């Protein structure tokens, strides 16, 4: 996994967890529901934080620091077909790239 992707996953999780803790700290519910509340708030707030920070970064690239890194992760496919076409099925028509 590329480092920017890892950082941009961990930072929102930490922020979401901290926000959920702060939000649930003053909410009094039974002990049985406290875990559900914390988990739900963590998931929801983490997602909202990530979307918010990503939208800010689209407008202001430096806002990517809110996700821990301004570098956007890039991914390359591992299973790309690299074989050449079969000469029997090849056509004589030039591809759009070959046309003048």
Short mmCIF file of N, CA, C and O in Angstrom, two decimals:
data_model
loop_
_atom_site.label_atom_id
_atom_site.label_comp_id
_atom_site.label_asym_id
_atom_site.label_seq_id
_atom_site.Cartn_x
_atom_site.Cartn_y
_atom_site.Cartn_z
N UNK A 1 0.85 -1.17 0.00
CA UNK A 1 0.00 0.00 0.00
C UNK A 1 0.90 1.23 0.00
O UNK A 1 1.81 1.34 0.80
N UNK A 2 0.61 2.18 -0.88
CA UNK A 2 1.42 3.41 -0.90
C UNK A 2 1.28 4.18 0.41
O UNK A 2 0.22 4.17 1.04
N UNK A 3 2.34 4.83 0.81
CA UNK A 3 2.37 5.57 2.07
C UNK A 3 1.29 6.65 2.13
O UNK A 3 0.60 6.75 3.15
N UNK A 4 1.09 7.49 1.07
CA UNK A 4 0.02 8.50 1.19
C UNK A 4 -1.35 7.88 1.45
O UNK A 4 -2.14 8.42 2.22
N UNK A 5 -1.64 6.73 0.86
CA UNK A 5 -2.93 6.08 1.08
C UNK A 5 -3.06 5.64 2.53
O UNK A 5 -4.13 5.79 3.14
N UNK A 6 -1.99 5.13 3.09
CA UNK A 6 -2.02 4.68 4.48
C UNK A 6 -2.23 5.86 5.42
O UNK A 6 -3.08 5.82 6.32
N UNK A 7 -1.48 6.93 5.20
CA UNK A 7 -1.60 8.12 6.05
C UNK A 7 -3.00 8.70 5.93
O UNK A 7 -3.62 9.08 6.93
N UNK A 8 -3.52 8.78 4.68
CA UNK A 8 -4.82 9.38 4.46
C UNK A 8 -5.96 8.49 4.94
O UNK A 8 -7.11 8.90 4.94
N UNK A 9 -5.67 7.28 5.34
CA UNK A 9 -6.67 6.40 5.95
C UNK A 9 -6.60 6.50 7.47
O UNK A 9 -7.63 6.58 8.15
N UNK A 10 -5.39 6.52 8.00
CA UNK A 10 -5.20 6.53 9.45
C UNK A 10 -5.59 7.87 10.07
O UNK A 10 -6.25 7.89 11.12
N UNK A 11 -5.21 8.97 9.45
CA UNK A 11 -5.49 10.28 10.05
C UNK A 11 -7.00 10.51 10.21
O UNK A 11 -7.44 10.89 11.30
N UNK A 12 -7.84 10.30 9.18
CA UNK A 12 -9.27 10.47 9.42
C UNK A 12 -9.83 9.51 10.47
O UNK A 12 -10.76 9.87 11.20
N UNK A 13 -9.28 8.32 10.56
CA UNK A 13 -9.75 7.37 11.58
C UNK A 13 -9.44 7.90 12.98
O UNK A 13 -10.27 7.80 13.89
N UNK A 14 -8.27 8.47 13.15
CA UNK A 14 -7.91 9.04 14.45
C UNK A 14 -8.80 10.24 14.78
O UNK A 14 -9.32 10.36 15.89
N UNK A 15 -8.97 11.13 13.80
CA UNK A 15 -9.81 12.32 14.03
C UNK A 15 -11.26 11.89 14.30
O UNK A 15 -11.90 12.41 15.22
N UNK A 16 -11.78 10.95 13.52
CA UNK A 16 -13.15 10.48 13.73
C UNK A 16 -13.34 9.85 15.09
O UNK A 16 -14.36 10.06 15.76
N UNK A 17 -12.36 9.09 15.53
CA UNK A 17 -12.43 8.46 16.85
C UNK A 17 -12.42 9.52 17.95
O UNK A 17 -13.19 9.44 18.91
N UNK A 18 -11.55 10.51 17.80
CA UNK A 18 -11.48 11.58 18.80
C UNK A 18 -12.78 12.37 18.84
O UNK A 18 -13.30 12.67 19.92
N UNK A 19 -13.33 12.68 17.67
CA UNK A 19 -14.60 13.42 17.64
C UNK A 19 -15.73 12.61 18.23
O UNK A 19 -16.59 13.13 18.95
N UNK A 20 -15.76 11.31 17.93
CA UNK A 20 -16.81 10.45 18.48
C UNK A 20 -16.68 10.35 20.00
O UNK A 20 -17.69 10.36 20.71
N UNK A 21 -15.46 10.25 20.48
CA UNK A 21 -15.26 10.20 21.93
C UNK A 21 -15.79 11.47 22.59
O UNK A 21 -16.51 11.42 23.58
N UNK A 22 -15.42 12.61 22.00
CA UNK A 22 -15.87 13.88 22.57
C UNK A 22 -17.39 14.02 22.49
O UNK A 22 -18.03 14.51 23.42
N UNK A 23 -17.97 13.57 21.36
CA UNK A 23 -19.42 13.69 21.20
C UNK A 23 -20.17 12.77 22.15
O UNK A 23 -21.21 13.13 22.69
N UNK A 24 -19.65 11.56 22.36
CA UNK A 24 -20.38 10.60 23.19
C UNK A 24 -20.07 10.77 24.68
O UNK A 24 -20.74 10.19 25.53
N UNK A 25 -19.08 11.57 25.00
CA UNK A 25 -18.68 11.73 26.39
C UNK A 25 -19.79 12.33 27.26
O UNK A 25 -19.95 11.97 28.42
N UNK A 26 -20.54 13.24 26.70
CA UNK A 26 -21.59 13.90 27.48
C UNK A 26 -22.98 13.35 27.17
O UNK A 26 -23.97 13.95 27.56
N UNK A 27 -23.05 12.25 26.44
CA UNK A 27 -24.34 11.63 26.15
C UNK A 27 -24.51 10.45 27.10
O UNK A 27 -23.69 9.54 27.11
N UNK A 28 -25.53 10.49 27.89
CA UNK A 28 -25.74 9.44 28.88
C UNK A 28 -26.75 8.42 28.35
O UNK A 28 -27.93 8.73 28.17
N UNK A 29 -26.27 7.22 28.10
CA UNK A 29 -27.12 6.11 27.67
C UNK A 29 -26.69 4.89 28.48
O UNK A 29 -25.66 4.90 29.16
N UNK A 30 -27.46 3.83 28.37
CA UNK A 30 -27.12 2.62 29.12
C UNK A 30 -25.78 2.07 28.64
O UNK A 30 -25.35 2.31 27.50
N UNK A 31 -25.10 1.33 29.48
CA UNK A 31 -23.80 0.77 29.13
C UNK A 31 -23.88 -0.12 27.90
O UNK A 31 -22.96 -0.19 27.11
N UNK A 32 -25.02 -0.79 27.74
CA UNK A 32 -25.22 -1.67 26.58
C UNK A 32 -25.16 -0.88 25.27
O UNK A 32 -24.58 -1.32 24.30
N UNK A 33 -25.74 0.30 25.27
CA UNK A 33 -25.79 1.10 24.05
C UNK A 33 -24.58 2.01 23.87
O UNK A 33 -24.38 2.57 22.79
N UNK A 34 -23.78 2.18 24.90
CA UNK A 34 -22.62 3.07 24.81
C UNK A 34 -21.65 2.61 23.73
O UNK A 34 -21.16 3.44 22.96
N UNK A 35 -21.38 1.32 23.63
CA UNK A 35 -20.46 0.81 22.60
C UNK A 35 -21.03 1.03 21.21
O UNK A 35 -20.30 1.41 20.29
N UNK A 36 -22.33 0.77 21.05
CA UNK A 36 -22.96 0.99 19.74
C UNK A 36 -22.92 2.46 19.34
O UNK A 36 -22.67 2.80 18.19
N UNK A 37 -23.19 3.30 20.29
CA UNK A 37 -23.16 4.74 20.03
C UNK A 37 -21.77 5.19 19.62
O UNK A 37 -21.61 5.91 18.65
N UNK A 38 -20.77 4.76 20.36
CA UNK A 38 -19.40 5.15 20.04
C UNK A 38 -18.97 4.62 18.68
O UNK A 38 -18.38 5.35 17.88
N UNK A 39 -19.30 3.37 18.37
CA UNK A 39 -18.93 2.80 17.08
C UNK A 39 -19.63 3.53 15.94
O UNK A 39 -19.02 3.86 14.92
N UNK A 40 -20.91 3.80 16.11
CA UNK A 40 -21.66 4.50 15.07
C UNK A 40 -21.17 5.91 14.85
O UNK A 40 -21.02 6.37 13.72
N UNK A 41 -20.93 6.62 15.95
CA UNK A 41 -20.40 7.98 15.84
C UNK A 41 -19.01 7.97 15.20
O UNK A 41 -18.69 8.84 14.38
N UNK A 42 -18.18 7.01 15.57
CA UNK A 42 -16.83 6.93 14.99
C UNK A 42 -16.91 6.73 13.49
O UNK A 42 -16.25 7.44 12.72
N UNK A 43 -17.73 5.80 13.06
CA UNK A 43 -17.86 5.53 11.64
C UNK A 43 -18.42 6.75 10.90
O UNK A 43 -17.89 7.17 9.87
N UNK A 44 -19.48 7.31 11.42
CA UNK A 44 -20.11 8.45 10.76
C UNK A 44 -19.22 9.68 10.71
O UNK A 44 -19.08 10.32 9.66
N UNK A 45 -18.62 10.01 11.83
CA UNK A 45 -17.77 11.20 11.88
C UNK A 45 -16.49 11.03 11.07
O UNK A 45 -16.01 11.98 10.47
N UNK A 46 -15.95 9.81 11.03
CA UNK A 46 -14.76 9.56 10.21
C UNK A 46 -15.10 9.76 8.74
O UNK A 46 -14.35 10.42 8.00
N UNK A 47 -16.21 9.22 8.30
CA UNK A 47 -16.62 9.38 6.91
C UNK A 47 -16.88 10.83 6.55
O UNK A 47 -16.43 11.32 5.50
N UNK A 48 -17.59 11.54 7.42
CA UNK A 48 -17.86 12.96 7.17
C UNK A 48 -16.58 13.78 7.13
O UNK A 48 -16.42 14.66 6.28
N UNK A 49 -15.67 13.50 8.04
CA UNK A 49 -14.41 14.23 8.08
C UNK A 49 -13.63 13.99 6.78
O UNK A 49 -13.08 14.93 6.19
N UNK A 50 -13.58 12.73 6.32
CA UNK A 50 -12.83 12.42 5.10
C UNK A 50 -13.43 13.12 3.89
O UNK A 50 -12.72 13.71 3.08
N UNK A 51 -14.76 13.07 3.77
CA UNK A 51 -15.42 13.74 2.64
C UNK A 51 -15.17 15.24 2.70
O UNK A 51 -14.84 15.87 1.68
N UNK A 52 -15.32 15.83 3.86
CA UNK A 52 -15.11 17.26 4.04
C UNK A 52 -13.68 17.65 3.67
O UNK A 52 -13.45 18.60 2.91
N UNK A 53 -12.70 16.93 4.19
CA UNK A 53 -11.30 17.25 3.91
C UNK A 53 -10.97 17.03 2.43
O UNK A 53 -10.22 17.81 1.83
N UNK A 54 -11.52 16.00 1.82
CA UNK A 54 -11.28 15.75 0.39
C UNK A 54 -11.86 16.86 -0.47
O UNK A 54 -11.25 17.28 -1.46
N UNK A 55 -13.05 17.33 -0.10
CA UNK A 55 -13.66 18.43 -0.85
C UNK A 55 -12.84 19.71 -0.70
O UNK A 55 -12.66 20.45 -1.68
N UNK A 56 -12.36 19.96 0.49
CA UNK A 56 -11.49 21.13 0.68
C UNK A 56 -10.23 21.01 -0.15
O UNK A 56 -9.77 21.98 -0.74
N UNK A 57 -9.65 19.81 -0.21
CA UNK A 57 -8.42 19.62 -0.97
C UNK A 57 -8.65 19.80 -2.47
O UNK A 57 -7.77 20.24 -3.18
N UNK A 58 -9.85 19.48 -2.94
CA UNK A 58 -10.16 19.70 -4.35
C UNK A 58 -10.09 21.18 -4.71
O UNK A 58 -9.70 21.54 -5.81
N UNK A 59 -10.48 22.00 -3.75
CA UNK A 59 -10.45 23.45 -4.00
C UNK A 59 -9.11 24.07 -3.61
O UNK A 59 -8.60 24.92 -4.31
N UNK A 60 -8.59 23.66 -2.47
CA UNK A 60 -7.33 24.18 -1.96
C UNK A 60 -6.41 23.00 -1.68
O UNK A 60 -6.55 22.33 -0.65
N UNK A 61 -5.45 22.71 -2.55
CA UNK A 61 -4.59 21.52 -2.39
C UNK A 61 -3.88 21.42 -1.03
O UNK A 61 -3.69 20.33 -0.53
N UNK A 62 -3.55 22.54 -0.44
CA UNK A 62 -2.86 22.49 0.86
C UNK A 62 -3.76 21.94 1.97
O UNK A 62 -3.28 21.43 2.98
N UNK A 63 -5.06 21.96 1.76
CA UNK A 63 -6.00 21.41 2.75
C UNK A 63 -5.84 19.89 2.88
O UNK A 63 -6.37 19.30 3.81
N UNK A 64 -5.10 19.27 1.97
CA UNK A 64 -4.82 17.85 2.09
C UNK A 64 -4.09 17.52 3.38
O UNK A 64 -4.08 16.36 3.82
N UNK A 65 -3.47 18.52 3.99
CA UNK A 65 -2.80 18.29 5.28
C UNK A 65 -3.79 17.85 6.35
O UNK A 65 -3.41 17.19 7.32
N UNK A 66 -5.07 18.17 6.17
CA UNK A 66 -6.08 17.71 7.12
C UNK A 66 -6.23 16.19 7.07
O UNK A 66 -6.76 15.58 7.99
N UNK A 67 -5.76 15.59 5.98
CA UNK A 67 -5.78 14.13 5.86
C UNK A 67 -4.41 13.54 6.17
O UNK A 67 -4.22 12.34 6.05
N UNK A 68 -3.46 14.39 6.51
CA UNK A 68 -2.14 13.91 6.88
C UNK A 68 -1.12 14.04 5.77
O UNK A 68 0.07 13.91 6.01
N UNK A 69 -1.55 14.29 4.54
CA UNK A 69 -0.63 14.39 3.42
C UNK A 69 -1.32 15.11 2.26
O UNK A 69 -2.49 14.85 1.99
N UNK A 70 -0.58 15.98 1.59
CA UNK A 70 -1.14 16.64 0.41
C UNK A 70 -1.01 15.76 -0.84
O UNK A 70 -1.64 16.04 -1.84
N UNK A 71 -0.22 14.70 -0.75
CA UNK A 71 -0.05 13.80 -1.88
C UNK A 71 -1.27 12.90 -2.01
O UNK A 71 -1.67 12.25 -1.06
N UNK A 72 -1.85 12.91 -3.20
CA UNK A 72 -2.98 12.00 -3.44
C UNK A 72 -2.42 10.64 -3.84
O UNK A 72 -1.49 10.56 -4.64
N UNK A 73 -2.96 9.58 -3.30
CA UNK A 73 -2.44 8.25 -3.65
C UNK A 73 -2.72 7.92 -5.11
O UNK A 73 -3.74 8.32 -5.67
N UNK A 74 -1.79 7.21 -5.70
CA UNK A 74 -1.97 6.73 -7.06
C UNK A 74 -1.85 5.22 -7.03
O UNK A 74 -1.10 4.65 -6.25
N UNK A 75 -2.61 4.59 -7.87
CA UNK A 75 -2.63 3.13 -7.90
C UNK A 75 -2.37 2.66 -9.33
O UNK A 75 -2.84 3.26 -10.28
N UNK A 76 -1.61 1.60 -9.43
CA UNK A 76 -1.37 1.00 -10.74
C UNK A 76 -1.95 -0.41 -10.72
O UNK A 76 -1.84 -1.12 -9.72
N UNK A 77 -2.53 -0.77 -11.83
CA UNK A 77 -3.11 -2.11 -11.91
C UNK A 77 -2.03 -3.17 -11.99
O UNK A 77 -1.01 -2.99 -12.65
N UNK A 78 -2.24 -4.26 -11.31
CA UNK A 78 -1.27 -5.35 -11.33
C UNK A 78 -1.59 -6.37 -12.40
O UNK A 78 -0.76 -7.17 -12.76
N UNK A 79 -2.79 -6.34 -12.90
CA UNK A 79 -3.23 -7.39 -13.81
C UNK A 79 -3.57 -6.84 -15.19
O UNK A 79 -4.53 -7.25 -15.81
N UNK A 80 -2.78 -5.91 -15.64
CA UNK A 80 -3.04 -5.36 -16.97
C UNK A 80 -2.55 -6.32 -18.03
O UNK A 80 -1.48 -6.92 -17.92
N UNK A 81 -3.33 -6.43 -19.06
CA UNK A 81 -2.97 -7.31 -20.16
C UNK A 81 -1.89 -6.62 -20.98
O UNK A 81 -2.06 -5.51 -21.47
N UNK A 82 -0.76 -7.28 -21.14
CA UNK A 82 0.35 -6.69 -21.88
C UNK A 82 0.67 -7.45 -23.16
O UNK A 82 1.65 -7.17 -23.81
N UNK A 83 -0.17 -8.40 -23.52
CA UNK A 83 0.12 -9.19 -24.72
C UNK A 83 -0.20 -8.39 -25.97
O UNK A 83 -1.00 -7.47 -25.97
N UNK A 84 0.43 -8.76 -27.05
CA UNK A 84 0.19 -8.11 -28.33
C UNK A 84 -0.98 -8.80 -29.01
O UNK A 84 -1.25 -9.98 -28.78
N UNK A 85 -1.70 -8.10 -29.89
CA UNK A 85 -2.84 -8.72 -30.54
C UNK A 85 -2.41 -9.85 -31.49
O UNK A 85 -1.31 -9.83 -32.04
N UNK A 86 -3.29 -10.80 -31.64
CA UNK A 86 -3.05 -11.93 -32.54
C UNK A 86 -3.03 -11.41 -33.97
O UNK A 86 -3.96 -10.73 -34.40
N UNK A 87 -1.98 -11.72 -34.76
CA UNK A 87 -1.91 -11.21 -36.15
C UNK A 87 -3.10 -11.66 -37.00
O UNK A 87 -3.50 -10.97 -37.92
N UNK A 88 -3.69 -12.80 -36.68
CA UNK A 88 -4.82 -13.29 -37.46
C UNK A 88 -6.06 -12.41 -37.26
O UNK A 88 -6.90 -12.31 -38.14
N UNK A 89 -6.17 -11.77 -36.11
CA UNK A 89 -7.35 -10.93 -35.84
C UNK A 89 -7.06 -9.46 -36.03
O UNK A 89 -7.97 -8.64 -35.94
N UNK A 90 -5.83 -9.11 -36.30
CA UNK A 90 -5.47 -7.71 -36.48
C UNK A 90 -6.07 -7.19 -37.78
O UNK A 90 -6.15 -7.89 -38.78
N UNK A 91 -6.48 -5.93 -37.78
CA UNK A 91 -7.03 -5.31 -38.99
C UNK A 91 -6.00 -4.37 -39.56
O UNK A 91 -5.05 -3.96 -38.91
N UNK A 92 -6.22 -3.99 -40.79
CA UNK A 92 -5.28 -3.07 -41.42
C UNK A 92 -5.68 -1.63 -41.19
O UNK A 92 -4.97 -0.72 -41.58
N UNK A 93 -6.84 -1.41 -40.55
CA UNK A 93 -7.27 -0.04 -40.26
C UNK A 93 -6.37 0.53 -39.17
O UNK A 93 -6.14 -0.11 -38.15
N UNK A 94 -5.89 1.74 -39.38
CA UNK A 94 -5.06 2.34 -38.33
C UNK A 94 -5.91 2.72 -37.13
O UNK A 94 -7.10 3.02 -37.25
N UNK A 95 -5.30 2.64 -35.97
CA UNK A 95 -5.97 3.05 -34.75
C UNK A 95 -6.04 4.57 -34.72
O UNK A 95 -5.30 5.25 -35.45
N UNK A 96 -6.89 5.16 -33.91
CA UNK A 96 -6.97 6.63 -33.85
C UNK A 96 -5.63 7.28 -33.53
O UNK A 96 -5.35 8.37 -34.00
N UNK A 97 -4.77 6.60 -32.78
CA UNK A 97 -3.46 7.17 -32.45
C UNK A 97 -2.54 7.19 -33.67
O UNK A 97 -1.63 7.99 -33.77
N UNK A 98 -2.75 6.24 -34.60
CA UNK A 98 -1.87 6.13 -35.77
C UNK A 98 -2.31 7.04 -36.91
O UNK A 98 -1.56 7.24 -37.86
N UNK A 99 -3.50 7.57 -36.85
CA UNK A 99 -4.01 8.42 -37.94
C UNK A 99 -3.36 9.79 -37.87
O UNK A 99 -3.14 10.33 -36.80
N UNK A 100 -3.10 10.38 -39.06
CA UNK A 100 -2.49 11.72 -39.07
C UNK A 100 -3.45 12.79 -38.64
O UNK A 100 -4.58 12.72 -38.57
#
